[in-house]
Each structure stands twice: as structure tokens, then as C-alpha cells.
mmCIF file of C-alpha atoms in Angstrom:
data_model
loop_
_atom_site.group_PDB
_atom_site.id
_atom_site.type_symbol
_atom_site.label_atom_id
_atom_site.label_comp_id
_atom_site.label_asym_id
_atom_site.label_seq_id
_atom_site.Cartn_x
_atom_site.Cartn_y
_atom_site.Cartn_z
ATOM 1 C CA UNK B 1 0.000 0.000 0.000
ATOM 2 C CA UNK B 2 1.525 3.635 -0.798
ATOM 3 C CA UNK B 3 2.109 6.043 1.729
ATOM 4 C CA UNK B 4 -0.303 8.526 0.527
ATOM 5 C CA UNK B 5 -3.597 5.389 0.691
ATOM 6 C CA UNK B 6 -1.909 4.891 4.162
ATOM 7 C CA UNK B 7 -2.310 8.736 4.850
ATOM 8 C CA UNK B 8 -5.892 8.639 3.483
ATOM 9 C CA UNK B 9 -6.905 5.653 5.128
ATOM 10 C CA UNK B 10 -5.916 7.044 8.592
ATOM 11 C CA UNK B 11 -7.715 10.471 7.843
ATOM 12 C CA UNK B 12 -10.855 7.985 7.458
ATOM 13 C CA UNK B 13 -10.770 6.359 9.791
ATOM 14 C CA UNK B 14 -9.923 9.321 12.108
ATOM 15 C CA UNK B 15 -12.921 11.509 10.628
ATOM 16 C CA UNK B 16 -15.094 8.229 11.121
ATOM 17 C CA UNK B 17 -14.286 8.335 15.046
ATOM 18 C CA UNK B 18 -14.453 11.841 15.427
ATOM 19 C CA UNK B 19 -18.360 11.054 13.541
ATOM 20 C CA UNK B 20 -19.047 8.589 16.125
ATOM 21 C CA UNK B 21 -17.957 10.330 19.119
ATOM 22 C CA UNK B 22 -20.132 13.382 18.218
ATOM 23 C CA UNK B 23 -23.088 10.949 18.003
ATOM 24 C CA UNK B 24 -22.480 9.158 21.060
ATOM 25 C CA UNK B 25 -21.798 12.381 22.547
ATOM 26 C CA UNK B 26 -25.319 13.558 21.273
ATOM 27 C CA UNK B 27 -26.325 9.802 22.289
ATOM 28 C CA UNK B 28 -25.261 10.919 25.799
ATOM 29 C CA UNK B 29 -26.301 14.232 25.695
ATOM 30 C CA UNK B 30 -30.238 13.037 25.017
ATOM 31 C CA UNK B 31 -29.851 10.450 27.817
ATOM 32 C CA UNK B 32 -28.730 13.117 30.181
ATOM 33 C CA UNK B 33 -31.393 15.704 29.403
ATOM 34 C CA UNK B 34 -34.057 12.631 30.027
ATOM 35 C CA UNK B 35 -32.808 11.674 33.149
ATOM 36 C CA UNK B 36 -34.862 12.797 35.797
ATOM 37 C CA UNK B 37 -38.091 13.146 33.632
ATOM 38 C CA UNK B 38 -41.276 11.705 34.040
ATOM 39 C CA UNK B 39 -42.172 8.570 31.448
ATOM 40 C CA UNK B 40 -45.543 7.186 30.899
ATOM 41 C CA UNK B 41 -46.138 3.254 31.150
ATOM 42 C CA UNK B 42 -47.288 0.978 28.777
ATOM 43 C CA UNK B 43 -50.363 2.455 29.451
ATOM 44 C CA UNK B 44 -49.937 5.961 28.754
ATOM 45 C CA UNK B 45 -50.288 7.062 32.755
ATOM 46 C CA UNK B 46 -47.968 9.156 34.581
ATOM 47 C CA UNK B 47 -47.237 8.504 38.381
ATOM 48 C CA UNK B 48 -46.199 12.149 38.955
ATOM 49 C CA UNK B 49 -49.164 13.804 37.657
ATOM 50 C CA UNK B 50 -52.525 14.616 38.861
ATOM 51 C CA UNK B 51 -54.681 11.610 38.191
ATOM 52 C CA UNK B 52 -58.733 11.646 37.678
ATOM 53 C CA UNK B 53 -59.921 8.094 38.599
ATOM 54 C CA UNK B 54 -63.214 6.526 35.959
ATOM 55 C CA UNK B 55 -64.090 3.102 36.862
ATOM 56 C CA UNK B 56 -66.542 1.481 34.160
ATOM 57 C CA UNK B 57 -68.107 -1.703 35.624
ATOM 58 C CA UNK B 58 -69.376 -3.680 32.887
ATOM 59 C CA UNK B 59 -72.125 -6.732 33.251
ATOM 60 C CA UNK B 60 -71.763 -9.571 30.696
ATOM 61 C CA UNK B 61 -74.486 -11.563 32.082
ATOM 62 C CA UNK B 62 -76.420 -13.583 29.528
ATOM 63 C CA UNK B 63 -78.070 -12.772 27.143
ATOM 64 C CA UNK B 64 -75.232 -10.127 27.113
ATOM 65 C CA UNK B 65 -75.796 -7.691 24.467
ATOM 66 C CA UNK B 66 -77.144 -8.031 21.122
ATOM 67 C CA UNK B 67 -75.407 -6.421 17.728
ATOM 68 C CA UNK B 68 -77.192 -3.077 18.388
ATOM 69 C CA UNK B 69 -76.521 -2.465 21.902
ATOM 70 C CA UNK B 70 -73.085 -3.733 21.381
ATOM 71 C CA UNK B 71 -72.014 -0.867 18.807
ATOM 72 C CA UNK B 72 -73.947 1.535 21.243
ATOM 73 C CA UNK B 73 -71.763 1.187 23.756
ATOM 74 C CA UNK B 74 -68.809 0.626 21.370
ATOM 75 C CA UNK B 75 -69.560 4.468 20.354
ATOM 76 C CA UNK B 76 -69.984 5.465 23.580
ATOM 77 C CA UNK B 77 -66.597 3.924 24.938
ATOM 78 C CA UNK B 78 -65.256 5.207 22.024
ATOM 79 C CA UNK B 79 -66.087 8.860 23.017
ATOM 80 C CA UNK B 80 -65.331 8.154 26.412
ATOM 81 C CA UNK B 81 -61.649 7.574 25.140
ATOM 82 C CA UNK B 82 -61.441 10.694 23.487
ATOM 83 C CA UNK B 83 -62.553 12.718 25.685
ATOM 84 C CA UNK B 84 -60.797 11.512 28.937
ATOM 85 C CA UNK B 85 -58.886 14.380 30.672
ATOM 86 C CA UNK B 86 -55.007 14.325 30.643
ATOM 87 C CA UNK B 87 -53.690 11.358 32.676
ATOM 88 C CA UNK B 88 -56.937 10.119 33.740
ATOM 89 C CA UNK B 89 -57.312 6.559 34.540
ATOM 90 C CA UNK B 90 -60.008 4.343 32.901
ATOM 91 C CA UNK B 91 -60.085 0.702 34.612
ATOM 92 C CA UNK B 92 -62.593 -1.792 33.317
ATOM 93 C CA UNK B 93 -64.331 -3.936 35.318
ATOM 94 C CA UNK B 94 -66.217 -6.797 34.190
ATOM 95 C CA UNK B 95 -68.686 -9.630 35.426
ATOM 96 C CA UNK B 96 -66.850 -12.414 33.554
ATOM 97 C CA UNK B 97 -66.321 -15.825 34.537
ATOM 98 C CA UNK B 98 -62.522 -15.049 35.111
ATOM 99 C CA UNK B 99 -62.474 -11.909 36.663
ATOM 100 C CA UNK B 100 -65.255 -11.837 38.782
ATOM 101 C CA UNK B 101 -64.649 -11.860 42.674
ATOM 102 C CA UNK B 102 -65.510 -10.184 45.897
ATOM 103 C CA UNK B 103 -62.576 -7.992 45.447
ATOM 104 C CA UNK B 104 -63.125 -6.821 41.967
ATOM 105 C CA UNK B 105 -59.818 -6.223 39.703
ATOM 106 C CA UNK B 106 -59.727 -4.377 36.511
ATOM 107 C CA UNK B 107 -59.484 -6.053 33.188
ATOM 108 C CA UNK B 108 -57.245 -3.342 31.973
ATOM 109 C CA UNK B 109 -56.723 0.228 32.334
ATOM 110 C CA UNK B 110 -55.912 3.213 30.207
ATOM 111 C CA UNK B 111 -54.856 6.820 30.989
ATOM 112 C CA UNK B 112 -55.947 10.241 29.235
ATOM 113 C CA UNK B 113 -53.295 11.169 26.594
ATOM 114 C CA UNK B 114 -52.273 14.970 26.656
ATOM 115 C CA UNK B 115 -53.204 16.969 23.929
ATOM 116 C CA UNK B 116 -50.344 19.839 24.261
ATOM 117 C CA UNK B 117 -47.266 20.301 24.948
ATOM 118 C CA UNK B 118 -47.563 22.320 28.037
ATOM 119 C CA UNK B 119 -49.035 19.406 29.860
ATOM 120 C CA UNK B 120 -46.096 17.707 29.732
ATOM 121 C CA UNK B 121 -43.781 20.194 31.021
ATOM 122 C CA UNK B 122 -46.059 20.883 33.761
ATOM 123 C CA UNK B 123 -45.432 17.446 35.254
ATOM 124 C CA UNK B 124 -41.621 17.554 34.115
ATOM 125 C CA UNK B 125 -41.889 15.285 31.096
ATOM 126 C CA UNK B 126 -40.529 15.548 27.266
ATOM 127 C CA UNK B 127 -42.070 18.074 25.408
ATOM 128 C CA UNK B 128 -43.796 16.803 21.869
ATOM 129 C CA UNK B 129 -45.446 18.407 19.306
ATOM 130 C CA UNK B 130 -49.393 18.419 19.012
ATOM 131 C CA UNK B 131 -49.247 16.023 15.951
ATOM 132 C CA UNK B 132 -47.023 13.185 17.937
ATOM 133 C CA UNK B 133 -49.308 13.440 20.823
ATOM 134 C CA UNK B 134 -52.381 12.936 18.670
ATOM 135 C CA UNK B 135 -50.666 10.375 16.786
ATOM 136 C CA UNK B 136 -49.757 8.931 20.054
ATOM 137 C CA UNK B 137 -53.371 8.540 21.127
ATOM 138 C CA UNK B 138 -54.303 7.386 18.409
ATOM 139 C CA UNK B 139 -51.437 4.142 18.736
ATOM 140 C CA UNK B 140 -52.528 4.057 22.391
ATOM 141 C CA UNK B 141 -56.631 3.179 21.470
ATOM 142 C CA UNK B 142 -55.882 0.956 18.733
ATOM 143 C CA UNK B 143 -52.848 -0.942 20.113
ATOM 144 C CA UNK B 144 -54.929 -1.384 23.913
ATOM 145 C CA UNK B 145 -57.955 0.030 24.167
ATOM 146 C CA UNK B 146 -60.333 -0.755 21.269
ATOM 147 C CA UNK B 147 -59.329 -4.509 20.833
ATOM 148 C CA UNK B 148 -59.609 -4.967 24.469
ATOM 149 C CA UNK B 149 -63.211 -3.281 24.732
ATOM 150 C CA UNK B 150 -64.310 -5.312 21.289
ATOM 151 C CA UNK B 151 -63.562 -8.194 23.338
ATOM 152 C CA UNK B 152 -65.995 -7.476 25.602
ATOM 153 C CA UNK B 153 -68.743 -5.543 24.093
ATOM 154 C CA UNK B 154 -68.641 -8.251 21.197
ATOM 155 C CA UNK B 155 -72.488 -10.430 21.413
ATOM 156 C CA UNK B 156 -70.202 -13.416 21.034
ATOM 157 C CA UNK B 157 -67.222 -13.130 22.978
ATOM 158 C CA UNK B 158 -66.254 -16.010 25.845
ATOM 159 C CA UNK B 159 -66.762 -13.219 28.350
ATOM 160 C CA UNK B 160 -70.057 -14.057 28.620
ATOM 161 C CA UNK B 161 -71.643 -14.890 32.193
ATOM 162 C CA UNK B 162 -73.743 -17.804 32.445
ATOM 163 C CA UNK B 163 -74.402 -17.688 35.935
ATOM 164 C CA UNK B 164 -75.072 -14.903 38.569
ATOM 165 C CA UNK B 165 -75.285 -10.877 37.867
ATOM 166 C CA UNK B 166 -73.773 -9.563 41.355
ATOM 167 C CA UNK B 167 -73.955 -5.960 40.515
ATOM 168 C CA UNK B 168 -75.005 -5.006 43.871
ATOM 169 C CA UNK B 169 -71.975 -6.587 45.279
ATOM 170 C CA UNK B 170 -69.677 -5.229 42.413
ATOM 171 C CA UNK B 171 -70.715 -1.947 43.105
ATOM 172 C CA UNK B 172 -70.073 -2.534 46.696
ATOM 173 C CA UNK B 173 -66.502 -4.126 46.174
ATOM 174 C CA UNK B 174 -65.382 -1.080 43.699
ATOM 175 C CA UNK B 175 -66.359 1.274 46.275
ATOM 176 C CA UNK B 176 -64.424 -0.438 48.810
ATOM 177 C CA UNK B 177 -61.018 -1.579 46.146
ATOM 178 C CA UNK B 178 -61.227 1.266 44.264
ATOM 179 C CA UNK B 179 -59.294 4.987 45.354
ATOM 180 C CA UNK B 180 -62.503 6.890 44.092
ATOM 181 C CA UNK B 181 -63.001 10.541 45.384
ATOM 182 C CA UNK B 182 -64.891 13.340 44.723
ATOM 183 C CA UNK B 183 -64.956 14.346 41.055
ATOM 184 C CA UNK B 184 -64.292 10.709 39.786
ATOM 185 C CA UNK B 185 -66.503 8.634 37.913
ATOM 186 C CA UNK B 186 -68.591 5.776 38.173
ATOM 187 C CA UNK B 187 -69.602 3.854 34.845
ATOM 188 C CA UNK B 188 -72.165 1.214 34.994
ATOM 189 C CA UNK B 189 -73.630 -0.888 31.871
ATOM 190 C CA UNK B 190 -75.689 -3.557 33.187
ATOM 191 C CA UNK B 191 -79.431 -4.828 32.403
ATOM 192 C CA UNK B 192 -79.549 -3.763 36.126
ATOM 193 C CA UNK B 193 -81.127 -7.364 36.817
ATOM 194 C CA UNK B 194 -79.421 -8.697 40.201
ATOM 195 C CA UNK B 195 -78.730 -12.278 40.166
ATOM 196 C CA UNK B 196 -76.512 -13.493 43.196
ATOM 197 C CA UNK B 197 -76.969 -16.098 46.033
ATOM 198 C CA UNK B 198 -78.325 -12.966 48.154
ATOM 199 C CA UNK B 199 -80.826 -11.429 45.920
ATOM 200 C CA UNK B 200 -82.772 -12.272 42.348
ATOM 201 C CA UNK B 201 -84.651 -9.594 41.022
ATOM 202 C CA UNK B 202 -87.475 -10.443 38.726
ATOM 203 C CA UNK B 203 -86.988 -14.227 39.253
ATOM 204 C CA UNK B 204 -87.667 -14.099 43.242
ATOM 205 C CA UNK B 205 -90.882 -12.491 43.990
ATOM 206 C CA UNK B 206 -90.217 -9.930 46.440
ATOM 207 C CA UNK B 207 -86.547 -9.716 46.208
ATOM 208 C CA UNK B 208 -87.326 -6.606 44.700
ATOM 209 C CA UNK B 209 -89.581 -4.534 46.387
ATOM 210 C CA UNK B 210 -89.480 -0.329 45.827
ATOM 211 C CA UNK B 211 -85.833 0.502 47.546
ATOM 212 C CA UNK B 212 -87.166 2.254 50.297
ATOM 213 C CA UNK B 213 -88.390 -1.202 52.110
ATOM 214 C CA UNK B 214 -85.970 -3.041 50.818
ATOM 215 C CA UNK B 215 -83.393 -0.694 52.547
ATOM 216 C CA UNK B 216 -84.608 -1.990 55.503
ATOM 217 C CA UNK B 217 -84.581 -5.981 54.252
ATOM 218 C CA UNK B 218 -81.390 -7.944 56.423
ATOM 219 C CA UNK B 219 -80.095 -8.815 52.782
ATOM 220 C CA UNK B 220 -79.457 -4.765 52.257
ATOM 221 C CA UNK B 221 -76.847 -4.941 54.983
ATOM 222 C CA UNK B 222 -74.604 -7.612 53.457
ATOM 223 C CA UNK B 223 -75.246 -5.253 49.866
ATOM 224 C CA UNK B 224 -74.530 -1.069 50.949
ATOM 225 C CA UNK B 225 -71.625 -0.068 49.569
ATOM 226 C CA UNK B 226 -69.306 3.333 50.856
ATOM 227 C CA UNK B 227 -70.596 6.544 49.986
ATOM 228 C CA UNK B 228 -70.905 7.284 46.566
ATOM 229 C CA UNK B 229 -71.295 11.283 47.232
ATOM 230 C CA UNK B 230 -69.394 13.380 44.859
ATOM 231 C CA UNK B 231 -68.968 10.430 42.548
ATOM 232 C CA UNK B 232 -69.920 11.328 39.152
ATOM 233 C CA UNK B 233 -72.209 8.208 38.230
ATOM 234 C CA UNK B 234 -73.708 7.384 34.740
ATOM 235 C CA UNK B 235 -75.660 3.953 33.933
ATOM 236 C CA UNK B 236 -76.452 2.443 30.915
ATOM 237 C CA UNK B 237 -79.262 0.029 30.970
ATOM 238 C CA UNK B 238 -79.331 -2.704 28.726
ATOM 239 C CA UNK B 239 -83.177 -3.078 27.305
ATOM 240 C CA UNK B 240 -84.340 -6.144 27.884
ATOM 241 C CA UNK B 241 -87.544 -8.212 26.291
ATOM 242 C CA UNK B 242 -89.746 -10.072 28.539
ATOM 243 C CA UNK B 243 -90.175 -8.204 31.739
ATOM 244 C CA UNK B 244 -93.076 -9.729 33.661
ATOM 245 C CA UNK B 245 -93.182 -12.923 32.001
ATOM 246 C CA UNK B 246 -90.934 -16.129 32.385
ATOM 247 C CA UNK B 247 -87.920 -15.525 34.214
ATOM 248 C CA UNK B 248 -88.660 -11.962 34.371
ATOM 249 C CA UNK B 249 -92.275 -12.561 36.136
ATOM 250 C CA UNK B 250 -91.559 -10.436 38.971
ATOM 251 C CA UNK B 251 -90.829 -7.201 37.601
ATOM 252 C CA UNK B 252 -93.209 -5.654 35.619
ATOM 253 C CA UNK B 253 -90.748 -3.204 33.135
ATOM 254 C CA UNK B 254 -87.919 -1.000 32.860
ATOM 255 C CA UNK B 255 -89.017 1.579 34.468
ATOM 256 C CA UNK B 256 -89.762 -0.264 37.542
ATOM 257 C CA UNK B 257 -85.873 -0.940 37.563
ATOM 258 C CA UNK B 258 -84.899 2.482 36.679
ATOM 259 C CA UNK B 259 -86.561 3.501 39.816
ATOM 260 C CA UNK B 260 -84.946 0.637 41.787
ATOM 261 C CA UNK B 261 -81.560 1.977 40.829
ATOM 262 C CA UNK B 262 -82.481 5.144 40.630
ATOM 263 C CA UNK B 263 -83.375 5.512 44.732
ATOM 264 C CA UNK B 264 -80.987 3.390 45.879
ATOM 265 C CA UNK B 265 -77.662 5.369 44.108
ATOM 266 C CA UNK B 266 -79.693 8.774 45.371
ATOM 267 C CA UNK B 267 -79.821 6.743 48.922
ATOM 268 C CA UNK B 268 -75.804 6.164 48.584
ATOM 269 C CA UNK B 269 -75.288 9.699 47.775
ATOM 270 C CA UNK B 270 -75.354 10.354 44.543
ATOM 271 C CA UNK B 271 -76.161 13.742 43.042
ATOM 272 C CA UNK B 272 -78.635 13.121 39.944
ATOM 273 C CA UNK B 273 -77.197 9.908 38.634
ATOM 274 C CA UNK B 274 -77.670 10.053 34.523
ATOM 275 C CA UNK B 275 -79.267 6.674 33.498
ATOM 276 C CA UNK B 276 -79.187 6.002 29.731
ATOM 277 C CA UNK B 277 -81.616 3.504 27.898
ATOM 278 C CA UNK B 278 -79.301 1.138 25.389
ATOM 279 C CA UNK B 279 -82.121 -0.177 23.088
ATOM 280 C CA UNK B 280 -82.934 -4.129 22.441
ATOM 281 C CA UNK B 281 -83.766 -2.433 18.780
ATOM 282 C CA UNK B 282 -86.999 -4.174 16.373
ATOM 283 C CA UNK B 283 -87.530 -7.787 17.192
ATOM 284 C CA UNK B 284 -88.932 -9.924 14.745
ATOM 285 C CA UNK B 285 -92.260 -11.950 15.805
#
């Protein structure tokens, strides 16, 4: 080889280490600046911010829900996604075979994505531009949130529940399992038709009698949950066909339910509990 390739060679090879000692300089620098930052999970939730608790307790009791009532509440979980605050945790709750128990324990959770930059710096995170966050959200619902809520708004998924309806006693075990406070929220989807070893509405005449005497039944004390005052609460009832006949022969409709519930979240606390009709839709004689 001639002196001057030698020469060359060795200004290569130089320039080529001075290249990757300013990049793992910059490498270095980057790592330093994030050191010390805050850094969502998985889940897009921050530990060191402020953090707005939403529980969603969802009953997939059979029938479950049929194709219509199934992409009502996929819309409205949908919207519930977008519009959760920054950092605020969604857990899901459902009456499945496999997750059911008398201390309940979320399916999965999610957490409110921010939507500027400034509410990252507040907590002491990495800046990112608008378009990366809303890009990010986007990733967020279709990588976690919307395949995990198909699974169980879907009419056919295995998370059916073939036996009981406990919803009294769910209700009960979020309150106690559950850190919520004043300003969170309480989601409830259910037919609203209690099914347990301690009560069965509609099936067991008498079991459900108007809530103010059956406040004072011995059942009620095994069934009152904590407070629910200052707790946001919103339930959607799942329409059912039949009441007053067959298994539904002691209730006589809806409305009779909606009452039911109605007193006995009012009785708990609850300031003006919103309770939303999902429609069975047209049935076919």
C-alpha cells in the first residue's frame, strides 16, 4: 500500500471516530437531558401527575348484548376515550367468569393522553409536538384500548356470564377496592337485573320490592356499599324483552328498575345519577 492510501486511510478512519464520538456524545447528551423526567407506562399514565380516577363496571351476564346495543356502547366507549382528561385513569371492570370476585380487579386500564405540549412540562416530562401526541393517542386506542373493549362488548365473545349478575356486590366491592373521590366517575352498563346467592330480582318475587323497604330488608346490609357522594355516576341500561313474564315474572318493566336503581344510588349519595336507555332495537315476531 503507498504512503499517501496509508495517509488517506488514517484520515478515514480518524474523521469516522471523530463522527461517532459526536453521536455518542449527542447519544449521551439526550440520555442526560431525560434523566430525571417523568415517562408514561405501557399504558400511557404518569405517576407524577394529577390523576382523575373513571371506573366502568361492565355486566356480561347472559343474554349479554345483542349487535345493536353492542355498537352503542362501542360508540360510547369510544367517546369516552377521546374525551378523557389528561392522565386520567379508565379501569374496566367486568362480570366475567374469570375476573369476577368479591374484590373486583380491573381487566385493563388506560390513561388520558395529553393533547399539548404544556401538559407535559407541567409534570416535568418531554415536550412533543401536538401532531405526535395525537398520533400517540391514536397508537394508544388501537394498540390497547379498542381490541380490548371489542372483546368485551362483542355479542359473542367467551366473556359471557352464564351464571349470577352480582352488581349489587360489584358496586359494593369497587367502592371499597377502588381509590374513588370526589370528582371521579362511576360507569355502569348492566341490564340492572341482580342475580346473586343474596338477591334475584325479577326471578324471586319480592326480592325486589321499591328501595325504600328493601333498605330496611337484612339482605341490604350484606349489599350497601361506601358513599358514593361526589362520585360522578352514569348507567347504561341494557333493554331487555320479557319483563313480567318467564324468568322476568316479577318485575313488571324498565321503568320499575330504573326507579330501583335510581333511589338506591340517590340513597348512597349520589347527586342526579344520569341513566341512559341502550335499546334491544326491532324484534322480529
Amino acid at each position: 500500500m503507498s504512503r499517501r492510501n496509508r495517509s488517506n486511510n488514517t484520515l478515514k478512519i480518524a474523521g469516522l471516530s471523530s463522527i461517532l464520538a459526536i453521536g455518542a456524545g449527542s447519544l449521551g447528551y439526550i440520555t442526560w437531558q431525560s434523566m430525571g423526567k417523568a415517562v408514561a407506562d405501557e399504558y400511557g399514565c404518569f405517576t407524577e401527575a394529577p390523576q382523575r380516577q373513571s371506573v366502568a363496571l361492565i355486566d356480561v351476564s347472559g343474554p349479554k348484548f345483542n349487535e345493536e346495543q353492542s355498537r352503542s356502547l362501542s360508540r360510547y366507549f369510544s367517546q369516552t376515550y377521546d374525551q378523557l382528561d389528561f392522565n386520567e385513569r379508565l379501569s374496566v371492570v367486568t362480570t366475567s367468569e374469570d375476573q369476577i370476585g368479591s374484590v373486583p380487579k380491573a381487566s385493563f386500564h388506560v390513561c388520558g393522553q395529553a393533547t399539548n405540549p404544556e401538559q407535559l412540562t407541567a409534570i416535568n416530562a418531554e415536550a412533543a409536538t401536538s401532531g405526535f401526541l395525537a398520533r400517540q393517542k391514536t397508537r394508544l386506542n388501537e394498540q390497547i384500548f379498542a381490541p380490548a373493549m371489542e372483546q368485551i362488548l362483542s355479542p359473542d365473545s367467551e366473556s359471557r356470564q352464564r351464571f349470577q349478575s352480582p352488581i349489587l356486590e360489584m358496586v359494593q366491592g369497587i367502592r371499597r377496592f377502588h381509590p374513588l373521590k370526589t370528582g371521579d366517575r362511576l360507569i355502569i352498563v348492566s341490564d340492572l337485573i341482580q342475580n346473586s346467592d343474596t338477591v334475584q330480582f325479577c326471578r324471586t318475587q319480592n326480592d325486589m320490592p321499591p328501595f325504600s323497604i328493601f333498605r330496611d330488608k337484612p339482605e341490604y346490609s350484606r349489599l350497601k356499599p361506601e358513599t358514593l357522594e361526589g362520585i360522578d355516576i352514569e348507567v347504561l341500561m341494557i333493554q331487555r324483552q320479557g319483563y313480567g313474564s318467564g324468568s322476568f315474572s316479577f318485575c313488571y318493566s324498565e321503568e320499575e328498575l330504573r326507579t330501583f336503581w335510581h333511589d338506591y344510588l340517590v340513597a348512597n349519595g349520589a347527586i342526579e345519577p344520569s341513566i341512559i336507555r341502550v335499546r334491544h332495537g326491532f324484534i322480529e315476531d
